[in-house]
Coordinates of C-alpha atoms in Angstrom, one line a residue:
Chain A
M36 CA 37.0 18.3 10.1
T37 CA 38.2 17.4 13.6
P38 CA 39.8 13.9 14.1
Q39 CA 36.8 13.0 16.2
A40 CA 34.3 13.8 13.5
L41 CA 36.3 11.8 10.7
Q42 CA 36.6 8.9 13.2
R43 CA 32.7 8.9 13.5
I44 CA 32.2 9.0 9.8
L45 CA 34.6 6.3 9.2
E46 CA 33.0 4.3 11.8
G47 CA 29.5 4.7 10.6
A48 CA 30.7 3.9 7.0
L49 CA 32.5 0.8 8.0
M50 CA 29.6 -0.3 10.0
A51 CA 27.1 0.3 7.2
A52 CA 29.1 -1.1 4.4
Q53 CA 28.5 -4.7 4.8
R54 CA 32.0 -5.4 3.2
P55 CA 35.6 -4.4 3.7
L56 CA 36.3 -0.7 2.7
S57 CA 39.6 0.1 1.0
L58 CA 41.4 3.3 2.0
K59 CA 40.5 4.7 -1.5
E60 CA 36.7 4.0 -0.9
M61 CA 36.9 5.6 2.6
E62 CA 38.5 8.7 0.9
S63 CA 35.7 8.8 -1.6
L64 CA 33.0 9.4 1.1
F65 CA 34.2 13.0 1.2
P66 CA 34.0 15.7 -1.3
E67 CA 37.2 16.8 -2.6
A68 CA 37.3 19.8 -0.5
E69 CA 37.3 18.1 2.7
R70 CA 38.9 15.0 1.7
P71 CA 41.4 13.7 4.5
G72 CA 44.9 12.8 3.7
R73 CA 46.1 9.3 3.8
D74 CA 48.0 9.9 7.0
E75 CA 45.0 11.5 8.6
L76 CA 42.8 8.5 7.6
K77 CA 45.3 6.0 9.0
A78 CA 45.5 8.0 12.2
A79 CA 41.7 8.0 12.4
L80 CA 41.6 4.1 11.8
A81 CA 44.2 3.6 14.5
A82 CA 42.3 5.6 17.1
L83 CA 39.0 3.8 15.9
E84 CA 40.7 0.4 16.5
Q85 CA 41.8 1.4 19.9
S86 CA 38.5 2.7 20.9
C87 CA 37.0 -0.6 20.3
E88 CA 39.0 -2.3 22.9
G89 CA 36.8 -4.1 25.5
R90 CA 33.9 -4.0 23.2
G91 CA 32.2 -6.8 21.2
Y92 CA 33.9 -6.3 18.0
A93 CA 37.3 -5.2 16.5
L94 CA 38.5 -3.5 13.6
R95 CA 40.5 -5.8 11.3
Q96 CA 42.4 -5.3 8.3
V97 CA 41.8 -8.0 5.6
G98 CA 42.9 -8.3 2.0
S99 CA 40.5 -5.9 0.5
G100 CA 40.2 -3.4 3.3
Y101 CA 39.2 -2.7 6.8
R102 CA 36.0 -4.1 8.4
F103 CA 34.5 -4.7 11.7
Q104 CA 34.4 -8.1 12.9
V105 CA 32.6 -9.5 16.0
R106 CA 35.1 -11.0 18.4
E107 CA 35.8 -14.5 17.9
E108 CA 35.4 -15.5 21.6
L109 CA 31.8 -14.5 21.2
A110 CA 31.0 -17.2 18.8
P111 CA 29.3 -19.6 21.0
W112 CA 26.7 -17.0 21.7
V113 CA 26.4 -15.3 18.5
S114 CA 26.4 -18.5 16.5
R115 CA 23.0 -19.2 18.0
L116 CA 21.4 -16.6 15.8
W117 CA 22.0 -18.9 12.9
E118 CA 21.0 -22.0 14.7
E119 CA 18.6 -23.8 12.5
K120 CA 15.3 -24.9 13.7
P121 CA 15.7 -28.5 14.1
P122 CA 14.0 -30.3 11.2
R123 CA 11.3 -32.9 11.9
Y124 CA 11.4 -36.5 11.3
S125 CA 9.1 -38.0 8.6
R126 CA 6.2 -40.2 9.6
A127 CA 7.8 -43.1 7.8
L128 CA 10.9 -42.7 10.1
L129 CA 8.8 -42.5 13.1
E130 CA 6.8 -45.6 12.3
T131 CA 10.1 -47.5 11.5
L132 CA 11.6 -46.5 14.8
A133 CA 8.5 -47.4 16.7
L134 CA 8.3 -51.0 15.0
I135 CA 12.0 -51.3 15.8
A136 CA 11.4 -50.4 19.3
Y137 CA 8.3 -52.4 20.1
R138 CA 9.0 -55.3 17.9
Q139 CA 12.7 -55.8 18.3
P140 CA 14.7 -57.5 17.0
I141 CA 13.1 -57.2 13.6
T142 CA 14.2 -57.3 10.0
R143 CA 13.4 -54.7 7.3
A144 CA 11.2 -57.1 5.5
E145 CA 9.1 -57.4 8.6
I146 CA 8.9 -53.8 9.0
E147 CA 8.0 -53.4 5.5
E148 CA 5.3 -56.0 6.0
V149 CA 3.6 -54.2 8.8
R150 CA 3.8 -50.7 7.2
G151 CA 2.8 -52.0 3.8
V152 CA 5.6 -50.0 2.1
T153 CA 9.2 -50.1 1.4
V154 CA 11.5 -48.8 4.2
S155 CA 14.1 -46.5 2.6
S156 CA 17.8 -47.2 3.2
Q157 CA 17.9 -43.5 4.2
I158 CA 15.7 -44.0 7.1
I159 CA 17.8 -47.0 8.3
R160 CA 21.0 -45.0 7.9
T161 CA 19.5 -41.9 9.7
L162 CA 18.4 -43.9 12.6
T163 CA 21.8 -45.8 12.7
E164 CA 23.8 -42.6 12.6
R165 CA 21.5 -41.1 15.5
E166 CA 22.7 -44.3 17.3
W167 CA 19.2 -45.2 18.2
I168 CA 19.2 -48.6 16.4
R169 CA 21.8 -51.1 15.4
V170 CA 22.1 -54.5 13.9
V171 CA 22.2 -57.2 16.6
G172 CA 22.3 -60.3 14.3
H173 CA 21.0 -61.8 11.2
K174 CA 18.0 -64.0 10.7
D175 CA 18.6 -67.4 9.4
V176 CA 16.4 -67.2 6.3
P177 CA 17.3 -66.7 2.8
G178 CA 19.4 -63.4 2.4
R179 CA 20.4 -63.5 6.1
P180 CA 18.6 -60.3 6.7
A181 CA 19.8 -57.9 9.4
L182 CA 18.0 -58.0 12.7
F183 CA 17.5 -54.2 14.1
A184 CA 17.1 -53.3 17.7
T185 CA 17.1 -50.3 19.6
T186 CA 20.3 -49.2 21.5
S187 CA 20.8 -47.8 25.0
G188 CA 21.3 -44.5 23.4
F189 CA 17.7 -44.8 22.4
L190 CA 16.8 -45.4 26.0
D191 CA 18.8 -42.5 27.2
Y192 CA 17.3 -40.3 24.7
F193 CA 13.8 -40.9 25.6
N194 CA 14.8 -41.2 29.4
L195 CA 13.9 -44.8 29.8
S196 CA 15.6 -47.3 31.9
S197 CA 14.4 -50.3 29.8
L198 CA 12.0 -51.0 27.0
D199 CA 9.5 -52.0 29.6
D200 CA 9.1 -48.4 30.4
L201 CA 7.8 -47.6 26.7
P202 CA 4.2 -46.7 26.9
T203 CA 1.7 -49.3 26.0
L204 CA -1.1 -48.8 23.5
A205 CA -3.5 -48.9 26.4
E206 CA -2.1 -45.7 27.6
L207 CA -2.6 -43.9 24.2
R208 CA -6.3 -44.8 24.3
D209 CA -7.0 -43.9 27.9
P210 CA -4.6 -40.8 28.6
Chain B
M1223 CA 0.5 38.8 -32.9
P1224 CA 2.2 35.4 -33.5
A1225 CA 1.4 32.7 -31.1
V1226 CA 4.3 32.0 -28.8
P1227 CA 4.3 28.6 -27.2
V1228 CA 3.9 29.1 -23.6
A1229 CA 4.8 25.5 -22.9
R1230 CA 5.7 22.3 -24.3
V1231 CA 3.4 19.4 -23.5
R1232 CA 4.7 15.9 -24.6
G1233 CA 7.0 17.9 -26.9
E1234 CA 4.2 19.7 -28.6
P1235 CA 4.0 23.4 -28.1
L1236 CA 1.1 24.7 -26.4
T1237 CA 0.0 28.2 -27.2
W1238 CA -2.8 28.9 -25.1
V1239 CA -3.6 28.5 -21.3
P1240 CA -7.2 28.5 -19.9
Q1241 CA -7.5 32.3 -18.8
D1242 CA -8.5 31.5 -15.1
L1243 CA -5.9 28.9 -14.7
Y1244 CA -2.8 30.3 -13.2
I1245 CA -0.1 27.9 -13.7
P1246 CA 3.6 28.4 -14.5
P1247 CA 3.5 27.3 -17.9
D1248 CA 6.4 25.0 -17.8
A1249 CA 4.8 23.1 -15.0
L1250 CA 1.5 22.5 -16.7
E1251 CA 2.2 19.1 -17.8
V1252 CA 3.9 17.9 -14.7
I1253 CA 1.0 19.3 -12.6
L1254 CA -1.7 17.8 -14.6
E1255 CA -0.1 14.4 -14.5
A1256 CA 0.5 14.7 -10.7
F1257 CA -2.9 14.8 -9.5
E1258 CA -3.7 11.7 -7.6
G1259 CA -7.4 11.7 -8.5
P1260 CA -10.4 14.1 -8.4
L1261 CA -10.0 14.8 -4.7
D1262 CA -6.4 15.8 -5.1
L1263 CA -7.3 18.1 -8.1
L1264 CA -10.3 19.7 -6.1
L1265 CA -7.9 20.3 -3.1
Y1266 CA -5.4 21.9 -5.3
L1267 CA -7.9 24.2 -6.9
I1268 CA -9.1 25.1 -3.2
R1269 CA -5.8 25.7 -1.8
R1270 CA -4.5 27.5 -4.8
Q1271 CA -6.9 30.3 -4.3
N1272 CA -6.9 30.1 -0.5
L1273 CA -10.4 29.2 -0.1
D1274 CA -12.1 27.9 2.9
I1275 CA -12.6 24.2 2.5
L1276 CA -15.6 24.5 4.8
D1277 CA -17.3 27.1 2.4
I1278 CA -16.5 26.1 -1.0
P1279 CA -17.8 28.5 -3.8
I1280 CA -19.1 25.5 -5.5
A1281 CA -20.1 27.0 -8.8
E1282 CA -16.8 28.7 -9.4
I1283 CA -14.9 25.5 -8.3
T1284 CA -17.0 23.4 -10.6
R1285 CA -16.3 25.6 -13.5
Q1286 CA -12.4 25.4 -12.9
Y1287 CA -12.6 21.6 -12.3
I1288 CA -14.4 21.1 -15.7
R1289 CA -12.0 23.3 -17.4
Y1290 CA -9.2 21.2 -16.1
I1291 CA -10.7 18.0 -17.2
E1292 CA -11.2 19.4 -20.6
L1293 CA -7.6 20.4 -20.7
M1294 CA -6.5 17.0 -19.6
R1295 CA -8.6 15.5 -22.5
E1296 CA -7.2 17.8 -25.0
L1297 CA -3.6 16.9 -23.9
Q1298 CA -4.8 13.3 -24.1
L1299 CA -3.6 12.6 -20.7
E1300 CA -5.0 9.3 -19.3
L1301 CA -8.3 10.4 -17.6
A1302 CA -9.6 8.0 -15.0
A1303 CA -13.4 7.5 -14.9
E1304 CA -13.4 8.9 -11.3
Y1305 CA -12.7 12.4 -12.6
L1306 CA -15.9 12.2 -14.6
V1307 CA -18.0 10.9 -11.7
M1308 CA -16.7 13.9 -9.6
A1309 CA -17.6 16.3 -12.3
A1310 CA -21.2 14.8 -12.0
M1311 CA -21.2 15.1 -8.3
L1312 CA -20.2 18.7 -8.4
A1313 CA -22.9 19.5 -10.9
E1314 CA -25.6 18.0 -8.8
I1315 CA -24.4 19.8 -5.7
K1316 CA -24.5 23.1 -7.7
S1317 CA -27.9 22.4 -8.9
R1318 CA -29.1 21.6 -5.2
M1319 CA -27.5 24.8 -3.9
L1320 CA -29.5 26.8 -6.5
L1321 CA -32.8 25.4 -5.1
P1322 CA -34.4 27.5 -2.6
R1323 CA -34.5 26.0 0.7
P1324 CA -37.9 26.1 2.5
A1325 CA -37.8 27.4 6.0
E1326 CA -38.9 24.4 7.6
T1327 CA -36.2 22.2 6.3
E1328 CA -33.4 24.4 7.7
E1329 CA -31.9 21.5 9.4
E1330 CA -31.3 20.0 6.1
E1331 CA -27.7 19.3 5.6
D1332 CA -25.7 21.5 3.4
P1333 CA -25.5 19.7 -0.1
R1334 CA -21.6 20.2 0.2
A1335 CA -21.3 18.5 3.4
E1336 CA -20.2 15.0 2.0
L1337 CA -17.9 16.6 -0.4
V1338 CA -16.4 18.6 2.3
R1339 CA -16.0 15.5 4.6
R1340 CA -14.4 13.5 1.8
L1341 CA -11.9 16.4 1.0
Q1342 CA -11.0 16.9 4.5
E1343 CA -10.4 13.2 5.1
Y1344 CA -8.3 12.9 2.0
E1345 CA -6.3 16.0 2.8
R1346 CA -5.4 14.4 6.2
I1347 CA -4.2 11.1 4.4
R1348 CA -2.4 13.2 1.7
Q1349 CA -0.5 14.9 4.6
A1350 CA 0.1 11.8 6.4
A1351 CA 1.7 10.5 3.2
L1352 CA 4.0 13.4 3.1
D1353 CA 4.8 12.9 6.7
L1354 CA 5.5 9.4 6.2
D1355 CA 7.9 10.2 3.3
Q1356 CA 9.7 12.6 5.6
L1357 CA 10.3 10.1 8.5
P1358 CA 14.0 8.9 8.6
R1359 CA 14.0 5.4 6.8
L1360 CA 16.3 2.7 6.0
E1361 CA 18.2 2.9 2.6
R1362 CA 18.0 6.7 2.8
D1363 CA 18.8 8.0 6.3
I1364 CA 19.2 5.0 8.5
F1365 CA 21.6 2.3 7.8
Q1366 CA 21.6 -1.1 9.7
V1367 CA 24.9 -1.6 11.3
A1368 CA 26.6 -5.0 10.2
A1369 CA 29.7 -6.3 11.4
Q1370 CA 31.4 -9.6 10.0
P1371 CA 30.1 -12.5 12.2
P1372 CA 32.9 -14.5 14.0
P1373 CA 33.9 -17.7 12.4
M1374 CA 31.5 -20.3 13.7
D1375 CA 31.0 -24.0 13.7
Q1376 CA 27.5 -24.5 12.4
V1377 CA 25.6 -26.4 14.7
R1378 CA 23.0 -28.6 13.0
P1379 CA 20.4 -29.5 15.6
L1380 CA 18.9 -33.0 15.2
P1381 CA 15.2 -33.4 15.0
Q1382 CA 13.6 -33.8 18.6
V1383 CA 11.1 -36.8 19.1
E1384 CA 8.9 -37.0 22.0
L1385 CA 7.8 -40.3 23.4
D1386 CA 4.3 -40.0 22.7
E1387 CA 5.1 -39.3 18.9
L1388 CA 6.6 -42.7 19.0
L1389 CA 3.6 -44.3 20.5
R1390 CA 1.3 -42.6 18.1
A1391 CA 3.5 -43.6 15.2
F1392 CA 3.3 -47.2 16.5
S1393 CA -0.4 -47.3 17.0
Q1394 CA -1.0 -45.6 13.7
V1395 CA 1.2 -48.2 11.7
L1396 CA -0.5 -51.0 13.7
G1397 CA -4.1 -49.6 13.0
R1398 CA -3.1 -49.4 9.2
A1399 CA -2.0 -52.9 9.5
E1400 CA -5.1 -54.0 11.3
M1401 CA -3.3 -55.5 13.8
F1402 CA -4.6 -53.4 16.5
S1403 CA -5.8 -55.3 19.4
H1404 CA -5.5 -54.9 22.9
H1405 CA -5.1 -58.6 23.5
Q1406 CA -2.0 -58.6 21.3
V1407 CA -0.4 -55.9 23.2
Q1408 CA -0.9 -57.6 26.5
R1409 CA 0.5 -60.8 25.2
E1410 CA 3.7 -59.4 24.2
P1411 CA 5.7 -57.9 27.1
L1412 CA 8.4 -55.8 25.9
S1413 CA 10.7 -57.2 28.4
V1414 CA 11.0 -60.5 26.3
R1415 CA 11.8 -58.5 23.2
E1416 CA 14.3 -56.5 24.9
R1417 CA 15.9 -59.5 26.3
M1418 CA 16.0 -61.0 22.8
T1419 CA 17.9 -58.1 21.7
R1420 CA 20.4 -58.6 24.8
V1421 CA 20.9 -62.3 23.9
L1422 CA 21.7 -61.4 20.2
E1423 CA 24.1 -58.8 21.5
A1424 CA 25.7 -61.4 23.7
L1425 CA 26.2 -63.7 20.5
E1426 CA 27.6 -60.7 18.4
G1427 CA 30.5 -61.4 16.3
G1428 CA 29.7 -65.1 15.8
R1429 CA 30.5 -66.0 19.4
Q1430 CA 29.1 -69.3 20.7
V1431 CA 27.7 -68.9 24.2
P1432 CA 26.8 -71.6 26.7
F1433 CA 23.0 -71.7 27.4
G1434 CA 23.5 -71.2 31.0
A1435 CA 25.8 -68.1 30.8
L1436 CA 22.8 -66.2 29.3
F1437 CA 20.9 -66.5 32.5
T1438 CA 21.6 -64.1 35.5
P1439 CA 20.3 -65.8 38.6
E1440 CA 20.5 -62.7 40.6
E1441 CA 17.5 -61.4 38.6
G1442 CA 15.3 -64.0 40.2
R1443 CA 12.7 -66.3 38.9
R1444 CA 11.1 -63.6 36.7
G1445 CA 14.3 -62.7 35.0
V1446 CA 15.2 -66.2 34.3
V1447 CA 11.7 -66.9 32.7
V1448 CA 12.1 -63.7 30.6
T1449 CA 15.3 -64.9 29.3
F1450 CA 14.2 -68.4 28.6
L1451 CA 11.1 -67.1 26.7
A1452 CA 13.3 -64.8 24.7
I1453 CA 15.6 -67.5 23.7
L1454 CA 12.6 -69.6 22.7
E1455 CA 11.4 -66.8 20.6
L1456 CA 14.8 -66.3 18.9
I1457 CA 15.1 -70.0 18.1
K1458 CA 11.5 -70.2 16.8
A1459 CA 12.3 -67.0 14.6
R1460 CA 15.4 -68.4 13.4
M1461 CA 17.3 -65.7 14.7
V1462 CA 19.8 -67.9 16.7
D1463 CA 20.9 -71.6 16.5
W1464 CA 21.3 -73.9 19.4
V1465 CA 23.6 -76.7 19.1
Q1466 CA 24.4 -79.7 21.5
A1467 CA 27.2 -82.1 20.6
E1468 CA 25.5 -85.0 22.1
V1469 CA 22.7 -85.8 24.6
Y1470 CA 23.3 -84.2 28.0
A1471 CA 26.3 -82.2 26.6
P1472 CA 26.2 -78.5 27.3
I1473 CA 23.8 -76.5 25.0
Y1474 CA 25.4 -73.7 23.1
L1475 CA 23.7 -70.7 21.3
R1476 CA 25.3 -68.9 18.3
P1477 CA 24.0 -66.5 15.8
A1478 CA 21.7 -68.0 13.3
G1479 CA 23.3 -69.7 10.2
E1480 CA 26.8 -69.0 11.2
M1481 CA 27.7 -72.7 11.0
A1482 CA 25.9 -73.1 7.9
Q1483 CA 28.0 -70.2 6.4
A1484 CA 31.1 -71.7 7.7
E1485 CA 30.3 -75.1 6.2
D1486 CA 29.4 -73.4 3.0
G1487 CA 32.8 -71.8 2.9
A1488 CA 34.6 -75.0 3.7
Chain C
M173 CA 28.0 -13.7 34.0
T174 CA 29.2 -10.0 34.7
P175 CA 27.2 -7.1 33.3
Q176 CA 30.2 -6.4 31.0
A177 CA 30.3 -10.0 29.8
L178 CA 26.6 -9.8 29.1
Q179 CA 27.0 -6.3 27.4
R180 CA 29.7 -7.7 25.2
I181 CA 27.7 -10.7 23.9
L182 CA 24.7 -8.6 23.2
E183 CA 26.8 -5.9 21.3
G184 CA 28.4 -8.6 19.3
A185 CA 25.2 -10.5 18.5
L186 CA 23.3 -7.3 17.5
M187 CA 26.4 -6.3 15.2
A188 CA 26.4 -9.6 13.5
A189 CA 22.6 -10.0 13.2
Q190 CA 22.2 -7.5 10.5
R191 CA 18.5 -7.2 11.6
P192 CA 16.8 -6.2 14.8
L193 CA 16.9 -8.7 17.6
S194 CA 13.9 -9.0 20.0
L195 CA 14.4 -9.6 23.7
K196 CA 13.5 -13.1 23.3
E197 CA 15.9 -13.6 20.5
M198 CA 18.6 -12.1 22.7
E199 CA 17.6 -14.5 25.6
S200 CA 17.9 -17.4 23.3
L201 CA 21.6 -16.8 22.8
F202 CA 22.2 -18.1 26.2
P203 CA 21.9 -21.7 27.4
E204 CA 19.0 -21.9 30.0
A205 CA 21.3 -22.1 32.9
E206 CA 23.0 -18.8 32.3
R207 CA 20.1 -17.0 30.6
P208 CA 19.6 -13.5 31.9
G209 CA 16.6 -12.1 33.3
R210 CA 14.4 -9.4 31.3
D211 CA 15.7 -6.8 33.9
E212 CA 19.2 -7.7 33.4
L213 CA 19.0 -7.7 29.7
K214 CA 17.3 -4.3 29.7
A215 CA 19.9 -2.9 32.0
A216 CA 22.6 -4.2 29.6
L217 CA 21.0 -2.7 26.8
A218 CA 20.7 0.6 28.6
A219 CA 24.3 0.5 29.5
L220 CA 25.2 -0.4 25.9
E221 CA 23.2 2.4 24.5
Q222 CA 25.0 4.9 26.7
S223 CA 28.4 3.4 25.6
C224 CA 27.7 4.3 22.1
E225 CA 27.3 8.0 23.0
G226 CA 29.8 10.0 20.6
R227 CA 30.3 7.1 18.4
G228 CA 29.1 6.6 14.7
Y229 CA 26.2 4.5 15.5
A230 CA 23.4 4.1 18.1
L231 CA 21.2 1.5 19.6
R232 CA 17.5 2.0 18.7
Q233 CA 14.3 0.2 19.4
V234 CA 12.2 -0.3 16.3
G235 CA 9.2 -2.6 15.7
S236 CA 10.6 -5.8 15.7
G237 CA 13.4 -5.3 18.4
Y238 CA 16.6 -3.6 19.0
R239 CA 19.2 -2.8 16.3
F240 CA 22.4 -0.7 15.9
Q241 CA 22.1 1.9 13.3
V242 CA 24.4 4.4 11.9
R243 CA 23.7 7.9 13.3
E244 CA 21.4 9.8 11.0
E245 CA 23.7 12.7 10.8
L246 CA 26.1 10.6 9.1
A247 CA 24.0 9.7 6.1
P248 CA 25.6 12.4 3.8
W249 CA 28.9 10.6 4.0
V250 CA 27.7 7.0 4.5
S251 CA 25.1 7.0 1.7
R252 CA 28.2 7.7 -0.8
L253 CA 28.9 4.1 -0.4
W254 CA 26.3 3.1 -2.8
E255 CA 26.0 4.4 -6.3
E256 CA 22.3 3.7 -6.5
K257 CA 20.0 6.2 -5.1
P258 CA 17.8 5.2 -2.3
P259 CA 14.3 4.3 -3.8
R260 CA 11.6 6.9 -4.1
Y261 CA 8.2 6.1 -3.6
S262 CA 5.1 7.6 -5.5
R263 CA 2.3 9.6 -3.9
A264 CA -0.1 6.8 -4.9
L265 CA 1.9 4.3 -2.9
L266 CA 2.6 6.5 0.1
E267 CA -1.0 7.5 0.3
T268 CA -2.1 3.9 0.3
L269 CA 0.6 3.0 2.8
A270 CA -0.4 5.9 5.1
L271 CA -4.2 4.8 5.0
I272 CA -3.1 1.2 5.8
A273 CA -1.0 2.6 8.6
Y274 CA -3.5 5.0 10.2
R275 CA -6.7 3.1 9.4
Q276 CA -5.7 -0.6 9.6
P277 CA -7.4 -3.0 9.3
I278 CA -8.8 -1.7 6.2
T279 CA -9.9 -3.1 2.8
R280 CA -8.8 -2.0 -0.6
A281 CA -12.3 -0.7 -1.2
E282 CA -12.1 1.7 1.8
I283 CA -8.7 2.8 0.6
E284 CA -10.2 3.7 -2.8
E285 CA -13.1 5.5 -1.1
V286 CA -10.9 7.9 0.8
R287 CA -8.5 8.3 -2.1
G288 CA -11.2 8.7 -4.6
V289 CA -9.2 6.5 -7.3
T290 CA -8.7 2.8 -7.7
V291 CA -5.7 1.3 -5.9
S292 CA -3.5 -0.3 -8.6
S293 CA -2.7 -4.1 -7.8
Q294 CA 0.9 -3.2 -8.5
I295 CA 1.0 -0.9 -5.4
I296 CA -0.5 -3.5 -3.2
R297 CA 2.0 -6.1 -4.5
T298 CA 4.9 -3.8 -3.9
L299 CA 3.8 -3.1 -0.4
T300 CA 3.3 -6.8 0.2
E301 CA 6.7 -7.7 -1.3
R302 CA 8.5 -5.1 0.8
E303 CA 6.8 -6.8 3.7
W304 CA 5.4 -3.5 5.0
I305 CA 1.7 -4.7 4.7
R306 CA 0.0 -8.0 5.1
V307 CA -3.4 -9.5 5.1
V308 CA -4.7 -9.9 8.6
G309 CA -8.3 -11.2 8.0
H310 CA -11.3 -10.8 5.9
K311 CA -14.0 -8.3 6.3
D312 CA -17.4 -10.1 6.9
V313 CA -19.2 -8.4 4.0
P314 CA -20.1 -9.8 0.6
G315 CA -16.9 -10.9 -1.3
R316 CA -15.1 -11.2 2.0
P317 CA -12.4 -8.7 1.2
A318 CA -8.9 -8.8 2.6
L319 CA -8.1 -6.5 5.5
F320 CA -4.6 -5.1 5.2
A321 CA -2.4 -4.0 8.1
T322 CA 1.2 -3.0 8.6
T323 CA 4.0 -5.3 9.8
S324 CA 6.7 -4.8 12.1
G325 CA 8.9 -4.7 9.0
F326 CA 7.0 -1.4 8.2
L327 CA 8.0 -0.1 11.7
D328 CA 11.6 -1.2 11.1
Y329 CA 11.9 0.6 7.8
F330 CA 10.5 3.8 9.0
N331 CA 12.4 3.8 12.3
L332 CA 9.4 3.4 14.5
S333 CA 9.1 1.4 17.7
S334 CA 5.3 1.4 17.4
L335 CA 2.3 2.6 15.5
D336 CA 2.1 5.2 18.3
D337 CA 5.2 6.9 16.9
L338 CA 3.6 7.8 13.7
P339 CA 3.2 11.5 13.2
T340 CA -0.4 12.5 14.5
L341 CA -3.0 13.0 11.9
A342 CA -4.2 16.6 11.3
E343 CA -7.1 17.5 13.3
L344 CA -10.4 17.7 11.5
R345 CA -12.3 20.9 11.7
D346 CA -16.2 20.6 12.0
P347 CA -18.0 21.9 9.0

């Protein structure tokens, strides 16, 4: 077997394996009669490593053997393959946000009164973490409930210069 | 002469083979089980004897076919009903072939035509299946390349919301609350509600702010009116308190209930 | 972005993806501002294909996009990586699959008519689970039977880029 043929076989096996391959595993790819020696194997791996220079991946030795790895500097592009589809907000969340936007400053109890159902803490937390709403004060009634209002981050996200730019219900009815 | 088993079928010695069946004995069971149905069996019989599919000697083939079925039954191989249907069809074709054909109906279709069509169609698909099996394929001839992905910061995109979704949500919730009225919408300019938020922000942290400091004269008359309405709303809704030490003294605004709390604590 | 940089990114992504990538997916690796045009993309892929010559793998276009795959002639060595034998498929399954591939869209009754025997539900289930076939509609006859067709996963598995690549059916002779 020529060094080139050996190199090609090793490359193919390392590319197909989906796990690191030890030298022993690489040896076992060959029937005994044509099994390369350790030195031959290592020389082929070194040549393989060199041949990847300038390519999108590299041969790396890790704990359990050798594997091909996509180059780290390509992560910004490659990672987009796994980018999750953005989840969608629930109707409850959107209604809560809408009430805070259109009726601010507003307490949770007032939101619940209009919506007819409880507003989960999770929704308030999500909207707060997104920095779309914040507590701007407390109402002077028993329990001193927090007053929620939208933030400038909210305006920025929806590309509004002020709340006055929010569409009115009339716009919904006559598009 | 002692009966020497010519094959073993399901472990049982088989001592006879139908005379006109020419099968390597040890392959018998394998062959019988391997038929994919009556068309497959018929094709086998035809091809084995190098017969022309377009001119099948129907009497002979029918005889052989029925012998096979009998053999399969004898060996208790599972016999699909389709085999019997085909036997009946062959018998029918055979009898129609025997009828003398009047001259004027020369145009009449050969009784075998339909069978021939089906055999040809099945043979094509049988070949196509073999070809498909020969194609290089994943797991056997082709291996997908897979390198270790680089270490990545997993970006979790946030849900996107469109402005009209927000408006629709608002209209739905109002509709449900039976508060949907054109009148109400016009009565409540958002600028006032926004200003309420701004005033509350100005008071944040329990600060006490002079009434006058909340106005921005540069905004003009309209801006001043909006702020004033906002403050009135806030006071009415008990969102802010206003305090005046004595008549004509400066008026201060502070977050609602701050003083009460401080007094409680004292 | 230089053609070399584009090529490296594509190579890295195709190596990391573990499945074929469509042109659209490749485009989505780039933020809009630096997104390459279709022609640029195809030129980079052609260059990439060339650059693999003599290596252990090749770029190939299959049903659902482009993928790197180990060269076929290396299969004798590479397949030793796995102890399990690759699955074998019965004639009944292959004939059913062939009928769906060549005669799609097709109903189960139509398959049975050509094969002369019942198609077992097990076969339809196996083909569906392997994602080689799917129901693409219903025939407008009593019972509204499902119409089956092959998927791009079928093309991927059998190393085809389109149904046109299927071996041609034998010619029919007129009786």
